[in-house]
Structures are given as structure tokens and as C-alpha cells.
Coordinates of C-alpha atoms in Angstrom, one line a residue:
X1 CA 22.0 -11.5 9.2
X2 CA 18.6 -10.6 7.6
X3 CA 16.7 -9.4 10.6
X4 CA 17.2 -8.7 14.2
X5 CA 15.2 -7.4 17.2
X6 CA 17.1 -5.4 19.8
X7 CA 15.6 -4.4 23.2
X8 CA 16.0 -0.6 23.7
X9 CA 18.2 -1.1 26.7
X10 CA 20.7 -3.5 25.2
X11 CA 24.3 -2.2 24.8
X12 CA 25.7 -2.7 21.3
X13 CA 29.3 -2.1 20.2
X14 CA 29.7 0.7 17.7
X15 CA 31.2 -1.6 15.1
X16 CA 28.8 -4.5 15.6
X17 CA 27.0 -4.0 12.2
X18 CA 29.9 -2.4 10.3
X19 CA 30.3 -5.4 7.9
X20 CA 26.6 -6.4 7.9
X21 CA 25.6 -5.9 4.3
X22 CA 22.0 -7.3 4.3
X23 CA 20.8 -5.0 7.0
X24 CA 22.3 -2.2 4.9
X25 CA 19.6 -2.9 2.3
X26 CA 17.4 -0.5 4.3
X27 CA 19.8 2.3 3.3
X28 CA 19.5 4.2 -0.1
X29 CA 20.4 1.8 -2.9
X30 CA 22.4 4.5 -4.9
X31 CA 25.2 4.3 -2.3
X32 CA 27.4 1.3 -2.8
X33 CA 28.6 -0.1 0.5
X34 CA 32.1 -0.9 -0.7
X35 CA 32.7 2.7 -1.8
X36 CA 32.2 4.4 1.5
X37 CA 35.0 5.2 4.0
X38 CA 35.6 3.4 7.3
X39 CA 34.2 6.4 9.2
X40 CA 31.0 6.2 7.2
X41 CA 30.7 2.5 7.8
X42 CA 31.1 3.1 11.5
X43 CA 28.4 5.7 11.4
X44 CA 26.1 3.4 9.5
X45 CA 26.7 0.7 12.1
X46 CA 25.7 3.0 14.9
X47 CA 22.6 4.1 12.9
X48 CA 21.7 0.4 12.3
X49 CA 21.9 -0.3 16.0
X50 CA 19.6 2.6 16.7
X51 CA 17.2 1.6 13.9
X52 CA 16.9 -1.9 15.2
X53 CA 16.0 -0.7 18.6
X54 CA 13.3 1.7 17.4
X55 CA 12.0 0.0 14.2
X56 CA 8.8 -1.4 15.9
X57 CA 8.0 1.6 18.2
X58 CA 4.4 2.4 17.7
X59 CA 3.9 -0.8 15.6
X60 CA 2.7 -3.5 18.0
X61 CA 1.6 -5.9 15.3
X62 CA 5.0 -5.8 13.6
X63 CA 6.6 -6.4 17.0
X64 CA 4.4 -9.5 17.7
X65 CA 4.8 -10.9 14.3
X66 CA 8.6 -10.6 14.4
X67 CA 8.8 -12.5 17.6
X68 CA 9.4 -16.2 16.8
X69 CA 8.1 -17.1 20.3
X70 CA 4.7 -15.5 19.7
X71 CA 1.9 -18.0 20.3
X72 CA -1.0 -18.0 17.9
X73 CA -3.5 -17.4 20.7
X74 CA -1.6 -14.3 21.7
X75 CA -1.7 -12.9 18.2
X76 CA -5.4 -13.7 17.9
X77 CA -6.1 -12.0 21.2
X78 CA -4.3 -8.9 20.0
X79 CA -6.2 -8.8 16.7
X80 CA -9.6 -9.3 18.5
X81 CA -8.9 -6.5 21.0
X82 CA -7.0 -3.9 19.0
X83 CA -9.2 -0.9 18.3
X84 CA -7.6 -0.1 14.9
X85 CA -8.0 -3.6 13.6
X86 CA -11.6 -3.8 14.8
X87 CA -12.3 -0.5 13.0
X88 CA -10.7 -1.8 9.7
X89 CA -12.8 -4.9 9.8
X90 CA -16.0 -3.0 10.5
X91 CA -15.4 0.1 8.4
X92 CA -17.5 -1.2 5.4
X93 CA -20.5 -2.5 7.4
X94 CA -22.7 0.1 5.8
X95 CA -21.0 0.1 2.4
X96 CA -21.7 -3.4 0.8
X97 CA -20.0 -2.7 -2.5
X98 CA -16.9 -1.4 -0.8
X99 CA -16.8 -4.7 1.2
X100 CA -17.4 -6.9 -1.9
X101 CA -14.7 -5.1 -3.8
X102 CA -12.2 -5.9 -1.1
X103 CA -12.9 -9.7 -1.3
X104 CA -10.6 -12.2 -2.9
X105 CA -13.4 -14.3 -4.5
X106 CA -13.7 -13.3 -8.1
X107 CA -17.1 -14.9 -8.6
X108 CA -18.6 -13.0 -5.6
X109 CA -17.3 -9.7 -6.9
X110 CA -18.6 -10.2 -10.5
X111 CA -22.0 -11.5 -9.2
X112 CA -22.4 -8.4 -7.0
X113 CA -21.3 -5.9 -9.7
X114 CA -23.5 -7.5 -12.4
X115 CA -26.5 -7.5 -10.0
X116 CA -26.3 -3.7 -9.3
X117 CA -25.0 -2.3 -12.5
X118 CA -28.0 -2.9 -14.9
X119 CA -30.4 -1.1 -12.5
X120 CA -29.2 2.4 -13.5
X121 CA -30.5 3.5 -10.1
X122 CA -29.6 7.0 -8.8
X123 CA -29.3 5.6 -5.3
X124 CA -26.7 3.0 -6.4
X125 CA -24.8 5.7 -8.3
X126 CA -24.8 7.8 -5.1
X127 CA -23.6 4.8 -3.1
X128 CA -20.7 4.2 -5.5
X129 CA -19.6 7.8 -5.0
X130 CA -19.6 7.4 -1.2
X131 CA -16.2 7.2 0.5
X132 CA -15.2 5.2 3.5
X133 CA -13.5 6.8 6.5
X134 CA -10.2 6.5 4.6
X135 CA -11.6 8.5 1.7
X136 CA -11.8 5.6 -0.7
X137 CA -14.7 4.8 -3.1
X138 CA -15.6 1.3 -4.1
X139 CA -13.5 1.8 -7.3
X140 CA -10.5 2.7 -5.2
X141 CA -10.8 -0.6 -3.3
X142 CA -11.3 -2.6 -6.4
X143 CA -8.2 -1.1 -7.8
X144 CA -6.4 -2.1 -4.6
X145 CA -7.6 -5.7 -5.1
X146 CA -5.0 -7.9 -6.9
X147 CA -7.9 -10.1 -8.0
X148 CA -9.6 -7.3 -10.0
X149 CA -10.0 -8.0 -13.7
X150 CA -10.6 -5.6 -16.6
X151 CA -14.2 -6.8 -16.7
X152 CA -14.8 -5.8 -13.1
X153 CA -13.1 -2.5 -13.5
X154 CA -15.2 -1.7 -16.6
X155 CA -18.4 -2.7 -14.9
X156 CA -17.8 -0.4 -11.9
X157 CA -16.2 2.4 -13.9
X158 CA -19.1 2.6 -16.3
X159 CA -21.6 2.4 -13.4
X160 CA -20.1 5.5 -11.7
X161 CA -17.8 7.5 -14.0
X162 CA -17.5 10.2 -11.4
X163 CA -15.6 7.8 -9.0
X164 CA -12.7 7.5 -11.5
X165 CA -11.7 11.1 -10.8
X166 CA -12.2 11.1 -7.1
X167 CA -9.0 11.2 -5.0
X168 CA -8.0 9.5 -1.8
X169 CA -5.1 10.4 0.4
X170 CA -2.4 7.7 0.8
X171 CA 1.0 7.5 2.3
X172 CA 3.7 7.6 -0.4
X173 CA 6.8 7.5 1.7
X174 CA 7.9 7.0 5.4
X175 CA 11.3 7.5 6.9
X176 CA 12.5 4.4 8.8
X177 CA 12.1 6.3 12.1
X178 CA 8.7 7.7 11.2
X179 CA 10.1 11.2 11.5
X180 CA 8.8 12.2 8.1
X181 CA 5.6 10.9 6.3
X182 CA 4.8 12.0 2.8
X183 CA 1.2 11.8 1.6
X184 CA -0.2 11.8 -1.9
X185 CA -3.6 12.2 -3.4
X186 CA -4.5 9.4 -5.8
X187 CA -7.3 8.5 -8.2
X188 CA -8.4 4.9 -8.5
X189 CA -6.2 4.6 -11.6
X190 CA -3.0 5.8 -9.8
X191 CA -3.8 3.4 -7.0
X192 CA -4.1 0.5 -9.5
X193 CA -0.7 1.5 -11.1
X194 CA 0.9 1.4 -7.6
X195 CA -0.5 -2.0 -6.8
X196 CA 0.7 -3.3 -10.1
X197 CA 4.2 -1.8 -9.5
X198 CA 3.9 0.3 -12.7
X199 CA 5.8 3.5 -12.6
X200 CA 4.0 6.7 -13.7
X201 CA 4.5 10.4 -13.9
X202 CA 1.9 13.1 -13.2
X203 CA 2.4 14.3 -16.8
X204 CA 0.9 11.0 -18.0
X205 CA -2.6 12.1 -16.9
X206 CA -4.9 14.8 -18.3
X207 CA -6.7 17.4 -16.2
X208 CA -9.5 14.9 -15.3
X209 CA -7.0 12.4 -14.0
X210 CA -7.4 9.9 -16.8
X211 CA -4.5 8.5 -18.9
X212 CA -5.0 9.2 -22.6
X213 CA -4.9 6.1 -24.8
X214 CA -1.9 7.3 -26.8
X215 CA 0.1 7.8 -23.6
X216 CA -0.8 4.3 -22.4
X217 CA 0.1 2.8 -25.8
X218 CA 3.6 4.4 -25.7
X219 CA 4.3 2.6 -22.4
X220 CA 4.4 -0.8 -24.2
X221 CA 2.4 -2.5 -21.4
X222 CA 0.8 -5.9 -21.7
X223 CA -2.7 -6.0 -23.2
X224 CA -4.4 -6.9 -19.9
X225 CA -2.9 -3.9 -18.2
X226 CA -3.9 -1.6 -21.1
X227 CA -7.4 -3.0 -21.0
X228 CA -7.6 -2.3 -17.2
X229 CA -6.3 1.2 -17.6
X230 CA -8.9 2.0 -20.4
X231 CA -11.6 0.5 -18.1
X232 CA -10.9 2.7 -15.1

């Protein structure tokens, strides 16, 4: 059993999930399932049952997408009429570079960046320092984009060096029942490392939020990754 959706009112036996190993993957990995007592397994079974009933509370899109009977038109209706989704789609209407940096088309991003960078315009520099309602600059969004290349990062980083040290607040960790949410302030570089799945420590950065070249070289990363880090 990999996934399940339980209505909040359904009655579940205490031991229903006692031997369900795949659902236990949501538990901390340092605890090996075969090394815990029967009482602990029973408790985890109860917790799993409770978790499955509550996992999509407050997450309507998750709930719809997990329902195999969901019709496409129902999902589209929800997307078209959900306030948060409409906000996320429209949040960059007055920030064209933010919008471009979120695109998946590499040629569009490069064309836009190359068209604004040579101008050396104070207005453009000001625009690149602007943040959207989530506190992110265009450089943050480019670092979030898996299509971003070292060339793009260098163009935007050189155009507005101030943006490389600006921080945005992101969610670092959330408990499965949403009871505890941990936030973190991140620079564009830290955001890029998160997207790439590259582990880092706060001691890897200097006071300005940049990673010194000798620190990056010690990581034994691939050249493209090093090139990107140097460019941000």
C-alpha cells in the first residue's frame, strides 16, 4: 500500500496499518521499522490512521488530485476559481522580468535578459531589486527555475549585484499535521542549492551571503554547478 485516502468518519482497527511498511516512509528514516516493539508498531498504526484522515485538511488541490475519480473539468474549475491560484498566476503582471525568469523556455529567458542588461539603466536596476509579494527578486525566481543556466545567472547577477544578497522567506520544514512550520531566510544562491538538492551549511557563506570560491572548490561539485555558484 503506497497511498490511501480515508474519510474522517471512517472507523479503522488499531492494528490496520501495523505491518504497512511503505506508509511508514513518512516516519523518520533513522528508526528502523523491524527494531521497534509491538507496542510501538501499534502506536504507529494508530498514528498512520489519524494521519491519513487529516493529511489533506486545508489542502483542497491535494485532495482533488489524489482522487482517481476526479474529472478534468472539475479540476480546471477549481483552478480557475481558487483565489490563491489566481493570485499566483497574476502576481508578476507588473514585474516582467520576474515572469520571464519563471518560464521554461530557455530562448525566451536569454532573449529578455540580453535585451535589458546592456542598457545599464537605473530604472532596470531598480526593477531587478524589486520583490514580489512573496519577497522574491527576479534572481530568486531564476534560481528556482530548473532550466536556468550559468549564462542566465551571470547575466542577471551582473546586472543587479545587490539582488544576490537579498533574502526571501521560505518554508524549510512542515510537520505532517501542519502543527509546526519552520521558516528560513534564503538568498538566491541558497535557493539555487535547495533546488539542485545540494546540501550546505551556513558556515559555507561569508557575511555578504556569498560562497567563497575556495569553499566551493572543496565541495568537489561538477563544473556546471561551480560555474552557476560563481555567477550568482
